[in-house]
Structures are given as C-alpha cells and as structure tokens.
PDB file of C-alpha atoms in Angstrom:
ATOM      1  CA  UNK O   1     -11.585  20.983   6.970  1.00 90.00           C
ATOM      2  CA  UNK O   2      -9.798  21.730   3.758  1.00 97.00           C
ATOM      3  CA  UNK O   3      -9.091  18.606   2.227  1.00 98.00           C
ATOM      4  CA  UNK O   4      -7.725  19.784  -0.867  1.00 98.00           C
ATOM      5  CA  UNK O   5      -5.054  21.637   0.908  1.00 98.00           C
ATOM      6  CA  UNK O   6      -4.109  19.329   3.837  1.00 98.00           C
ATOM      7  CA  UNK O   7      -4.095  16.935   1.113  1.00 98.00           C
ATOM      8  CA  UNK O   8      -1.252  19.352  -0.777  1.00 98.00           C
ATOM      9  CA  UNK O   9       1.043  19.038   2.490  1.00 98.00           C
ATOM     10  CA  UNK O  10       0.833  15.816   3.027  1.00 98.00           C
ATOM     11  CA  UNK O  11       2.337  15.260  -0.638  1.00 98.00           C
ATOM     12  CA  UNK O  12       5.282  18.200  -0.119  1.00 98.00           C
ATOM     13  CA  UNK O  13       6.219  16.417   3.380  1.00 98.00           C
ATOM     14  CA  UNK O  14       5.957  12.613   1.314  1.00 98.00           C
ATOM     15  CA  UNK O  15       8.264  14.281  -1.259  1.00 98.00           C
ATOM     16  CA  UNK O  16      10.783  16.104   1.388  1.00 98.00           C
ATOM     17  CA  UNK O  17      11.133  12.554   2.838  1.00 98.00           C
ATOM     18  CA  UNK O  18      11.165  10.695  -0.428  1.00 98.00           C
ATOM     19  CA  UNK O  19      13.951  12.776  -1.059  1.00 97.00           C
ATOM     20  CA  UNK O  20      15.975  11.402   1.947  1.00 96.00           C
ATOM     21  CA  UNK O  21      15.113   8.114   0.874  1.00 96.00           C
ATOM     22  CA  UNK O  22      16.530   8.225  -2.342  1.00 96.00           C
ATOM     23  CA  UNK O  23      19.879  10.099  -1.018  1.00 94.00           C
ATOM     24  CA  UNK O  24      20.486   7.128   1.074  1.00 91.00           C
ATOM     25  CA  UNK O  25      19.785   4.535  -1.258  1.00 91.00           C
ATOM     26  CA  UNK O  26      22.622   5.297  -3.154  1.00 92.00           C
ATOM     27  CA  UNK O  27      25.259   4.367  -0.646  1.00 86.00           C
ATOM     28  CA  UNK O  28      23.296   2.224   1.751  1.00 83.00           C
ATOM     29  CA  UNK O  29      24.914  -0.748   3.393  1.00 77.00           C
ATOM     30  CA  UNK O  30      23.191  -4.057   3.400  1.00 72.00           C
ATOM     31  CA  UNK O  31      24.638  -4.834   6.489  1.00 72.00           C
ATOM     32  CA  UNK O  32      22.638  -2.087   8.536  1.00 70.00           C
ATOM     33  CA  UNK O  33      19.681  -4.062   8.556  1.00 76.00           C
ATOM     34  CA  UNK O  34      17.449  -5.682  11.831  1.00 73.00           C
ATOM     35  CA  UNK O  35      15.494  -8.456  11.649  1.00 70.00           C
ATOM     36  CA  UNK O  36      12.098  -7.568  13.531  1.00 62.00           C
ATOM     37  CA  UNK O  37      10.715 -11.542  12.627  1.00 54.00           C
ATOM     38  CA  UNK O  38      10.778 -13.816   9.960  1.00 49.00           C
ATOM     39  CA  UNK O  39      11.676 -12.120   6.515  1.00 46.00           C
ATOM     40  CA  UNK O  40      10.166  -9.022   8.244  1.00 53.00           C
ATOM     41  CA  UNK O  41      13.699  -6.822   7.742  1.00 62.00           C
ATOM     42  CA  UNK O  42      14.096  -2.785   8.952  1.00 68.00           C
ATOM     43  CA  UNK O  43      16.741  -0.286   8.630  1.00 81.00           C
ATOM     44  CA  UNK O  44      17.743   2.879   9.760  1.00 86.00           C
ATOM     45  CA  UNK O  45      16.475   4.335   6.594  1.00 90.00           C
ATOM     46  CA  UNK O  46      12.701   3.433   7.660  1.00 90.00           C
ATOM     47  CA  UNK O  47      13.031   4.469  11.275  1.00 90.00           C
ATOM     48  CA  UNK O  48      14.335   8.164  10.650  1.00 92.00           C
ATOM     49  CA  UNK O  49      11.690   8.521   7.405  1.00 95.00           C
ATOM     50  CA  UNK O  50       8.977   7.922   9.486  1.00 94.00           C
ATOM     51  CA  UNK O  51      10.469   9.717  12.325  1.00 95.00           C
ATOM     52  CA  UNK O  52      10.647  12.547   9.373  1.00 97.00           C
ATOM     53  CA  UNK O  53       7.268  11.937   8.497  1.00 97.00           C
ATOM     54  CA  UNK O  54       5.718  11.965  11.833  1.00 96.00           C
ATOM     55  CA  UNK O  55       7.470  15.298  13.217  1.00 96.00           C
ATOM     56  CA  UNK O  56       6.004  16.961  10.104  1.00 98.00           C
ATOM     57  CA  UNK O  57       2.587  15.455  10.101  1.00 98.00           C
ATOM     58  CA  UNK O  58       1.855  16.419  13.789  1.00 96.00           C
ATOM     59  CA  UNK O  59       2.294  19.632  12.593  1.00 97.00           C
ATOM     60  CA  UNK O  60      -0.736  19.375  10.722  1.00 98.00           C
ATOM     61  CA  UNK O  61      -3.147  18.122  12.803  1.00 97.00           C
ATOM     62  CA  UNK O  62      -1.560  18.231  16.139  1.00 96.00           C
ATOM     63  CA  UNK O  63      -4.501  16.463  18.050  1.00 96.00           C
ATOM     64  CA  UNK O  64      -4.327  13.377  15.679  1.00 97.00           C
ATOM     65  CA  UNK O  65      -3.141  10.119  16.348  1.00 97.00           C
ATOM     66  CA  UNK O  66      -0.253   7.734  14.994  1.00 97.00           C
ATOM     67  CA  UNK O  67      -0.905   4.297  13.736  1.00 95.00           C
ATOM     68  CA  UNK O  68       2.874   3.820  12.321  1.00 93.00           C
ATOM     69  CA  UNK O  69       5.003   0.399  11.245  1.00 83.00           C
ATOM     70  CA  UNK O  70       8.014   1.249  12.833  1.00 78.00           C
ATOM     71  CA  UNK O  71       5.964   2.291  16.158  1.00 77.00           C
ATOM     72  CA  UNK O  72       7.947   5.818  16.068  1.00 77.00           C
ATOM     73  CA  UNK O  73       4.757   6.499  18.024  1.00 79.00           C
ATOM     74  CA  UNK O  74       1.411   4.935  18.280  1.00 79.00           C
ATOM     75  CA  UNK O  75      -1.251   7.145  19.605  1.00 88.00           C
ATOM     76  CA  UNK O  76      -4.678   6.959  19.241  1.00 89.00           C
ATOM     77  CA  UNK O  77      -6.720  10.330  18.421  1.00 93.00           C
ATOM     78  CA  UNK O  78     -10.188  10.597  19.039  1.00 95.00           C
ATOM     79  CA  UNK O  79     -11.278  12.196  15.470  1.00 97.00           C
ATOM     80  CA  UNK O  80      -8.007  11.670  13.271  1.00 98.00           C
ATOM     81  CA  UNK O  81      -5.483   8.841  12.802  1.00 98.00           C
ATOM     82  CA  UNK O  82      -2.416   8.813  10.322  1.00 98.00           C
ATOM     83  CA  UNK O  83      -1.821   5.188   8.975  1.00 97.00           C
ATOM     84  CA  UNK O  84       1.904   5.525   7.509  1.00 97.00           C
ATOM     85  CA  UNK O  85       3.914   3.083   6.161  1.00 96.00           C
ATOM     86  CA  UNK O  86       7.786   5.304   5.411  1.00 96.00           C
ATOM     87  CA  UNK O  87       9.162   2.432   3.234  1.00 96.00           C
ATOM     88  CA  UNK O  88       6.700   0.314   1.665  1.00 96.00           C
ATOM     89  CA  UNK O  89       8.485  -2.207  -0.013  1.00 94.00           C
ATOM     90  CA  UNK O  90      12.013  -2.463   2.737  1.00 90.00           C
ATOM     91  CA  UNK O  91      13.003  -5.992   1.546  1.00 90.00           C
ATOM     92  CA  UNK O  92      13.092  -4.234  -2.052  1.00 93.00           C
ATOM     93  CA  UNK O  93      15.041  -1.253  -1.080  1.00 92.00           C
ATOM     94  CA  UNK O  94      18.000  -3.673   0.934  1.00 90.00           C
ATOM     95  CA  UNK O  95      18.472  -5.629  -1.860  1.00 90.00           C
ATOM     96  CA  UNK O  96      18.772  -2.558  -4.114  1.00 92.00           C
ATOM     97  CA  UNK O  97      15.465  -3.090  -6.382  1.00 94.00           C
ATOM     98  CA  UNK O  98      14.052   0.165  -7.083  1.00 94.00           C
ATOM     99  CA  UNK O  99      10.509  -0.415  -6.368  1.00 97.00           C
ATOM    100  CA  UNK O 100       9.048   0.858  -2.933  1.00 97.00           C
ATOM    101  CA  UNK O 101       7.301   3.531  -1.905  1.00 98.00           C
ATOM    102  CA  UNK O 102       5.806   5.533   0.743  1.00 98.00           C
ATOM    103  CA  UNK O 103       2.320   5.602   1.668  1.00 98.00           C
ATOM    104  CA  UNK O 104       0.521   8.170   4.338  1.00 98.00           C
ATOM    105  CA  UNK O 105      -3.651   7.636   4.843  1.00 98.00           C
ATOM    106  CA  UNK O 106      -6.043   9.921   7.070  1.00 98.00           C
ATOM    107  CA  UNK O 107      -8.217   8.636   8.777  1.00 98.00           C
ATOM    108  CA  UNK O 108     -11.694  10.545   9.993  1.00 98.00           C
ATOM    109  CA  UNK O 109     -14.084   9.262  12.307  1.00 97.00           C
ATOM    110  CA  UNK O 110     -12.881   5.626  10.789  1.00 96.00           C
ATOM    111  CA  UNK O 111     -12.908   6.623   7.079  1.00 97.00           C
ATOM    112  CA  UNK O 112     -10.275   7.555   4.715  1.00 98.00           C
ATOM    113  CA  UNK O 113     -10.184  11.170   4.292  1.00 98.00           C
ATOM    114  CA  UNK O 114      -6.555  11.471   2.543  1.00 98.00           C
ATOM    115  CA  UNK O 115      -4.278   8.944   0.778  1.00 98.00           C
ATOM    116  CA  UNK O 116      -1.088   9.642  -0.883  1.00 98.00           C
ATOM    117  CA  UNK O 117       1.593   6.867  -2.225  1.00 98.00           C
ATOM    118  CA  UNK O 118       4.971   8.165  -3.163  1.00 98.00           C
ATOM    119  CA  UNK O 119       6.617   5.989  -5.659  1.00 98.00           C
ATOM    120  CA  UNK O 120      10.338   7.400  -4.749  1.00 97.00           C
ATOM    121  CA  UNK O 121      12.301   6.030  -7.857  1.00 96.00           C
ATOM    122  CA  UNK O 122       9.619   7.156 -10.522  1.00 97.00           C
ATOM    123  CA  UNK O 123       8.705  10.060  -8.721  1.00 97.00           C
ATOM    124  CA  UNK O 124       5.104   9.206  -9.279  1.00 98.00           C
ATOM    125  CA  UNK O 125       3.165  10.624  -6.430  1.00 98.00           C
ATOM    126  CA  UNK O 126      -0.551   9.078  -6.096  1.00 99.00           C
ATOM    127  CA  UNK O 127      -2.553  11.407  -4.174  1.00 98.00           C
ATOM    128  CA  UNK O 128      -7.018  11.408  -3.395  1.00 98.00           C
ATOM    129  CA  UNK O 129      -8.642  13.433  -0.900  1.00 98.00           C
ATOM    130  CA  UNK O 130     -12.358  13.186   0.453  1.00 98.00           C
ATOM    131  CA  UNK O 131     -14.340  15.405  -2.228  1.00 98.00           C
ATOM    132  CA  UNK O 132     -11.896  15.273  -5.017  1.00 98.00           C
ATOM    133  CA  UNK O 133     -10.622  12.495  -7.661  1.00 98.00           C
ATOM    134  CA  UNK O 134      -7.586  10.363  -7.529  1.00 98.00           C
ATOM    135  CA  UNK O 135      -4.428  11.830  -9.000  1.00 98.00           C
ATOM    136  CA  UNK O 136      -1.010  11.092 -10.359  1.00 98.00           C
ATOM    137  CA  UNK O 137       0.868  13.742 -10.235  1.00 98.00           C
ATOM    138  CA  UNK O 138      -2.017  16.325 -10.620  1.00 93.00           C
ATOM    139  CA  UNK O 139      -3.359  14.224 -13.284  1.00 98.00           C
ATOM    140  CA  UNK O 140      -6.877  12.424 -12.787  1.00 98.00           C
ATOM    141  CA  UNK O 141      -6.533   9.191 -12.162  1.00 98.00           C
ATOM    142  CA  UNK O 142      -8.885   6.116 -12.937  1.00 98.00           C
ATOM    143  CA  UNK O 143      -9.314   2.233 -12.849  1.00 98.00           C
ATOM    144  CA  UNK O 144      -9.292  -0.022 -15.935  1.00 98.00           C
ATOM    145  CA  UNK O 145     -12.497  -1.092 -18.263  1.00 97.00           C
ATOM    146  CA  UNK O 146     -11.381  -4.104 -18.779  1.00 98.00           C
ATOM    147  CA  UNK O 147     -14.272  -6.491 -17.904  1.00 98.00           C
ATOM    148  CA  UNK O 148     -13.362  -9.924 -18.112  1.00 97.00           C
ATOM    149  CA  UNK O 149     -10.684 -11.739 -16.018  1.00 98.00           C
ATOM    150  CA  UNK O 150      -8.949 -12.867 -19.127  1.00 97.00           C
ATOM    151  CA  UNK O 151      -7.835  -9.770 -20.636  1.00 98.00           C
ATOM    152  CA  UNK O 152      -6.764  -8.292 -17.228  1.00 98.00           C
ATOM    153  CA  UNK O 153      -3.159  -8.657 -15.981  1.00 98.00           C
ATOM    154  CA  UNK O 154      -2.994  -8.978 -11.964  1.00 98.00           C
ATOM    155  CA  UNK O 155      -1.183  -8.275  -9.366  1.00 98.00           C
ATOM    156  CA  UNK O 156      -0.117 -10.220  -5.748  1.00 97.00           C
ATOM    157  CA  UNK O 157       2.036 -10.399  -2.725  1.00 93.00           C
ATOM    158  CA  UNK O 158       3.606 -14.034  -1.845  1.00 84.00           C
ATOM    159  CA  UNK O 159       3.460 -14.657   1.882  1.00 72.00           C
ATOM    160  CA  UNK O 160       6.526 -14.402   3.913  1.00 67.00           C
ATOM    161  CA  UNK O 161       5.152 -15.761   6.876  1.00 65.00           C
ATOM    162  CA  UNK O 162       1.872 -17.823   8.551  1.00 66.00           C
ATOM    163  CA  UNK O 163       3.271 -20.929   5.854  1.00 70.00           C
ATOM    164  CA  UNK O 164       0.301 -22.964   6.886  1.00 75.00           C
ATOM    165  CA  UNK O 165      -1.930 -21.103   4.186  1.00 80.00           C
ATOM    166  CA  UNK O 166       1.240 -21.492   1.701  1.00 83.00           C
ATOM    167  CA  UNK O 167      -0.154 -24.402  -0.195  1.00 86.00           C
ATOM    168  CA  UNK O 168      -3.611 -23.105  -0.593  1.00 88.00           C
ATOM    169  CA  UNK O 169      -2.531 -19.989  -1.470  1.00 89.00           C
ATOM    170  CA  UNK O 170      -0.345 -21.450  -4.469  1.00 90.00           C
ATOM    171  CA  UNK O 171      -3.329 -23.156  -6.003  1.00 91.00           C
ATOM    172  CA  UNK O 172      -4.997 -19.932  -5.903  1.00 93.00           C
ATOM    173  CA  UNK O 173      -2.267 -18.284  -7.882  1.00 93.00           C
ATOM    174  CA  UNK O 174      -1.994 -21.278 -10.227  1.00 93.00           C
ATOM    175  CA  UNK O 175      -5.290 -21.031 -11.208  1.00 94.00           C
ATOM    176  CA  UNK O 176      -5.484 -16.975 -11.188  1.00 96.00           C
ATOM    177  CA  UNK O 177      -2.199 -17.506 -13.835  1.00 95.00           C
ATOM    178  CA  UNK O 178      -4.174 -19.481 -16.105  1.00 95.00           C
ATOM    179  CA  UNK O 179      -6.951 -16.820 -15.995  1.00 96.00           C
ATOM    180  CA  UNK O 180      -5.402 -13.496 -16.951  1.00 97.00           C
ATOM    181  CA  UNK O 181      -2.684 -12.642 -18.932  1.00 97.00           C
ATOM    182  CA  UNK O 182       0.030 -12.420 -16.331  1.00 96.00           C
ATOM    183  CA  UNK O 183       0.771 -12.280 -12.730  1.00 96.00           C
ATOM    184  CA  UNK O 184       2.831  -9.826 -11.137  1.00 97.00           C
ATOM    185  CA  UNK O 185       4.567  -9.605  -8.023  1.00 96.00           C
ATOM    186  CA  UNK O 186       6.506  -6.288  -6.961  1.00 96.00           C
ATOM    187  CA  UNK O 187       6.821  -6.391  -3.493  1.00 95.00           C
ATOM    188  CA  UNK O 188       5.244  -2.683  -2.291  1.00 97.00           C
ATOM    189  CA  UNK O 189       1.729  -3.745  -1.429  1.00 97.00           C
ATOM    190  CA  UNK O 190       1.194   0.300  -1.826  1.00 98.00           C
ATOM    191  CA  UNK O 191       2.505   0.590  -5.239  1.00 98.00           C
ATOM    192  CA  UNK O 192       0.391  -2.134  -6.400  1.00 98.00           C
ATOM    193  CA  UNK O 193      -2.678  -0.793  -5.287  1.00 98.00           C
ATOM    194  CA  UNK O 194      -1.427   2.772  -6.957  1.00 98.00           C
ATOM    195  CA  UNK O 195      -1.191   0.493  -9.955  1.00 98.00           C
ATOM    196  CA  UNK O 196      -4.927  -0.459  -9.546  1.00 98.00           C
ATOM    197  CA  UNK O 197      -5.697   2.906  -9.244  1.00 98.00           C
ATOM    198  CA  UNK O 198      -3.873   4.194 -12.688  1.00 98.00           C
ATOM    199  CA  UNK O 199      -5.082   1.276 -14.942  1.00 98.00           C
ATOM    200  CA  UNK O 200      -2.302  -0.309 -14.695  1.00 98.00           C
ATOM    201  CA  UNK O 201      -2.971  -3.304 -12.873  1.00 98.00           C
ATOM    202  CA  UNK O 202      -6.642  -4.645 -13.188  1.00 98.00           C
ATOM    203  CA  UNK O 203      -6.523  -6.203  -9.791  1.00 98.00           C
ATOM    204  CA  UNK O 204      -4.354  -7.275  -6.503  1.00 98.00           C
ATOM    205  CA  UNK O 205      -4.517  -9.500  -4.259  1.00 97.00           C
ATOM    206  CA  UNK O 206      -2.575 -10.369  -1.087  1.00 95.00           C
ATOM    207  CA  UNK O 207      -3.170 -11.334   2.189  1.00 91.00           C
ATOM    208  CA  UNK O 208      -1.611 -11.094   5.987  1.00 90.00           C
ATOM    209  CA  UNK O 209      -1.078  -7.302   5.064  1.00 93.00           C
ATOM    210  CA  UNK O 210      -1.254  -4.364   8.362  1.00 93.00           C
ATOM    211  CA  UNK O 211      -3.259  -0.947   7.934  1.00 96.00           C
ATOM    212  CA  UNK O 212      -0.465   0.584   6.909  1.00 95.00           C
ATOM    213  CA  UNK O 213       0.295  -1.510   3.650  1.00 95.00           C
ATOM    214  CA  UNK O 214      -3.094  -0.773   2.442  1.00 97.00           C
ATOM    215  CA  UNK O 215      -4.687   1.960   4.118  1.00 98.00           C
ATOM    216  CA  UNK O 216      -3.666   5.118   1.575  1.00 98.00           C
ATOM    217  CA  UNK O 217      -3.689   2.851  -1.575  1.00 98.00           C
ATOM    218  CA  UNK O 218      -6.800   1.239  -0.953  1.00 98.00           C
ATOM    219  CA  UNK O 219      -8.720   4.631  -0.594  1.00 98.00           C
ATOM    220  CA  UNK O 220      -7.161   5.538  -3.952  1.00 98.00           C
ATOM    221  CA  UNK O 221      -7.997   2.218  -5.446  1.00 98.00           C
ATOM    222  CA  UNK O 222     -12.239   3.667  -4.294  1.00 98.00           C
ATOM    223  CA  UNK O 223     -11.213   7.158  -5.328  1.00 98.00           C
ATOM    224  CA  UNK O 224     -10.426   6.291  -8.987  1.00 98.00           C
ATOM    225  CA  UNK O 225     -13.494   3.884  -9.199  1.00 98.00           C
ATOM    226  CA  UNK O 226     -12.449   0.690  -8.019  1.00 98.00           C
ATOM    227  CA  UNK O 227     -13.832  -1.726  -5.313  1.00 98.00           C
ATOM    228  CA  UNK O 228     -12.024  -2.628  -2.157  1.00 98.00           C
ATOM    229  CA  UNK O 229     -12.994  -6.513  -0.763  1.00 98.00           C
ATOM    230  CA  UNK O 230     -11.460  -8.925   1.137  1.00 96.00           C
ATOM    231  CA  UNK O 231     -11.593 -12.860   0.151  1.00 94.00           C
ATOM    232  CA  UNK O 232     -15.160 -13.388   0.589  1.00 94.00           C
ATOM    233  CA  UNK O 233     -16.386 -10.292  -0.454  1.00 96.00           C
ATOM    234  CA  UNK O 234     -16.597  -8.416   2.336  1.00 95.00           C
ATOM    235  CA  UNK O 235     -15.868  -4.879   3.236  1.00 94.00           C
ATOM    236  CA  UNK O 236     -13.796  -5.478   6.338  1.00 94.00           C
ATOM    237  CA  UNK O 237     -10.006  -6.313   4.081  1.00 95.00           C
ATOM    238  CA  UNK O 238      -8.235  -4.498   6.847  1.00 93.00           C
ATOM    239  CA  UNK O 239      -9.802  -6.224  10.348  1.00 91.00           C
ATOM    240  CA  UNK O 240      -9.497  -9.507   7.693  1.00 90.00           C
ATOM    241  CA  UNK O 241      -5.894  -8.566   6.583  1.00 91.00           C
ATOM    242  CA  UNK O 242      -7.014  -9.468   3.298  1.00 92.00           C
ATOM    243  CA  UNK O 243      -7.380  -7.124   0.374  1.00 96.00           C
ATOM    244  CA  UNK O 244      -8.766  -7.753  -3.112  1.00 98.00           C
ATOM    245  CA  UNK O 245      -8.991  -4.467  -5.140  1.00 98.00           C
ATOM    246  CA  UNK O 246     -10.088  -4.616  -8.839  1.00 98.00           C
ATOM    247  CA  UNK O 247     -11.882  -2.193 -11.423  1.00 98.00           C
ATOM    248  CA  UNK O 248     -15.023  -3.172 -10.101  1.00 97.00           C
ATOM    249  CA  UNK O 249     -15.623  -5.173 -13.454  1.00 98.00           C
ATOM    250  CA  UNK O 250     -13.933  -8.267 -12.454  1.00 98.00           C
ATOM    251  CA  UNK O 251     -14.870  -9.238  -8.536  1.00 96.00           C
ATOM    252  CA  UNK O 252     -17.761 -11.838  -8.971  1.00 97.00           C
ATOM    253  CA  UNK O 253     -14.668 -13.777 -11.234  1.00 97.00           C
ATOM    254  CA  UNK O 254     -11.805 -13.531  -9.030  1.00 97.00           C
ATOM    255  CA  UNK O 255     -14.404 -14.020  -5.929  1.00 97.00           C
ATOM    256  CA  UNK O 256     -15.514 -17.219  -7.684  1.00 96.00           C
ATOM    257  CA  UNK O 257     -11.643 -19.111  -7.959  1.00 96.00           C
ATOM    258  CA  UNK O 258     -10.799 -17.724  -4.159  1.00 95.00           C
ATOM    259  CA  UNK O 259     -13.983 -19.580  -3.078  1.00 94.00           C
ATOM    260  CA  UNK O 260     -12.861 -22.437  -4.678  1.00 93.00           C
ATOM    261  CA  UNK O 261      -8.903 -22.466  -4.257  1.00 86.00           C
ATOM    262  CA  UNK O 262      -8.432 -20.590  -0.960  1.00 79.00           C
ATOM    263  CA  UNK O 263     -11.241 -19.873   1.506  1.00 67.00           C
ATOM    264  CA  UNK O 264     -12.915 -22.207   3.518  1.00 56.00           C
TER     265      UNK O 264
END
C-alpha cells in the first residue's frame, strides 16, 4: 500500500467537497436544518458532503468499510474502515461562524493509517499518513515545546448533552483557566486537534466525542509528536469518548487537575 499517494487523494476528494461546502455556505438557509437530538443539529449540506465523500472514497479502496456521522452508510470492512466526519463543526456552519471543517481517518487492521482535516474557510488542509510526517499544506507539521501548563494556551469542547457531568466538568475548566494562559473553545473538535498538531494549541480536551470527531485529528496530533490520552491516562480516548491531546510536555499536569476536578 502506497500511503503517500492514497494519502494525496484523499486530500483532492476533501478539497472537491470542501469546495461544495463553501458554495453553499454562502446562501444557506437556517431554516433547512433537522434536529437529530438535543443541540445535535444536521443539514442537507452534511448529508450530500458525505454522500460526496463516500461515493469518491469507495473508489479508493472499494473493499473498505464506512464508519460515517450521518450513517450515509455504515459498513464494516474486514482490513480497512473510513471514519469521516463531512462537517465537523455543523452548529458553527448554521449559525454562519466560519470555523468547521472536514475530517476523513483510515483505519488498518484498527490503526490509523491516514488522517486529513480540511479547514474549509482557511483552506488549511492537515494531512499525515503511516510512514510520513504531519503536514499543513505540504508543510511539516509539529507540536509545541512549551513545557509547563502555564505558558500553554488550551483548548476544549463544552458539553451539549449527558448534563449530569456539567458541574464537574465546569470546575475542571475553572481550574484549567487559572492554569494556562487562556481557554479556547471553537466548536470543530477536528480543527482543534489540527491546532494541537501545528503548535497552535498546546492541548484539548473534551469529552462525549464519536470516532469521527477525533479519529483523523488525533492521528495527526501522534504524527506531529504529540500524545493522545483519555482522562485517566489511558490509551483507549475513543472506546472512553474522552480525548486529551497535548505536546507530550504537559500530560502528568493536566492529568493531575482532571484527577482532582473531574474523574472519579
């Protein structure tokens, strides 16, 4: 398997779509919006991109399987899986805020193989494949030196659902906001962790997030030198649904407050 090149038309067919994307943000109605649960909002923009995405893909590989948001198909292959997520960030896009992205992981044999995150409105296209580095836009890629909490600035997700952790949660994030220089919230799970990757963000941190949130951004967060946890340390973030990605400088730190503020 070529990597390098399977990894090259993944990013043209996250581009071709991106490109829809974009073309209907600029005259998309508000009002053409389903509610799949609470504050868990999809349009007809998501459905056709990853209908878009997935007729292209299977192209590919066409013995690999589907693990898709939208559930444009969900098949499982016995070697290969795609994790997409077509609009990363949806709740962003409706309400016209120009941060989302879309995100497209390989999976072989269980492990990441390929991930790519399209930021659509900066045309920033994150890209790693299994033997090479982690790129932005053909440009290596790598995680922050920062090594203490206090000179990093973070990133998070706020929950949107399962309020029974609410409370704990927000004395985890008062405490984290007291510890770093600022606290960020964008809303694409993806783009954060494409954040971690560049330097930009030292860290994230969110929970309740699916495969397909993660799954491409997280291999880039390992690709450019980072570490990928969940709350306790662990390696399992995605059976877990929670993720903690960082520089690899600052995890015994952040580990430390979550102990204290948020796990059992």
């Amino acid at each position: 398997m070529n990597y390098e090149l399977l990894c090259s038309k993944v990013i043209a067919i996250a581009r071709l779509t991106g490109n829809f994307i974009r073309k209907e943000s600029m005259n998309f109605d508000a009002n053409a919006v389903e509610i799949k649960g609470l504050n868990d909002l999809v349009s007809y923009v998501d459905k056709n991109a990853e209908k878009q995405l997935v007729r292209n893909l299977v192209k590919l590989i066409p013995e690999a399987g589907f693990i898709t948001e939208e559930e444009t198909i969900n098949t499982a292959g016995k070697v290969f899986n795609w994790i997409i997520d077509p609009l990363d960030g949806t709740t962003n896009f409706i309400h016209g805020l120009p941060t989302y992205a879309i995100s497209i992981a390989l999976y072989e044999d269980g492990q990441p193989v390929i991930g790519v995150v399209y930021e659509i409105n900066r045309g920033e296209m994150f890209s790693t494949y299994k033997g090479g580095a982690a790129y932005l836009n053909n440009k290596e890629i790598s995680v922050s030196k920062r090594t203490s909490l206090s000179d990093t600035l973070l990133a998070t997700g706020f929950p949107y659902y399962q309020f029974d952790k609410q409370e704990a949660y927000m004395k985890l994030l008062s405490e984290m906001m007291r510890s770093c220089h600022g606290l960020r919230r964008i809303g694409s799970a993806a783009t954060d962790l494409a954040y971690v990757a560049c330097g930009r963000f030292d860290g994230f941190f969110e929970y309740n997030l699916n495969s397909w949130d993660v799954a491409a951004g997280a291999y880039l967060v390992q690709q450019a030198g980072g570490n990928i946890l969940n709350f306790s340390g662990g390696a399992e973030f995605i059976e877990q649904r929670e993720i903690l990605a960082t520089n690899g400088a600052i995890d015994a730190e952040i580990l430390a407050i979550m102990a204290t503020h948020f796990n059992d």
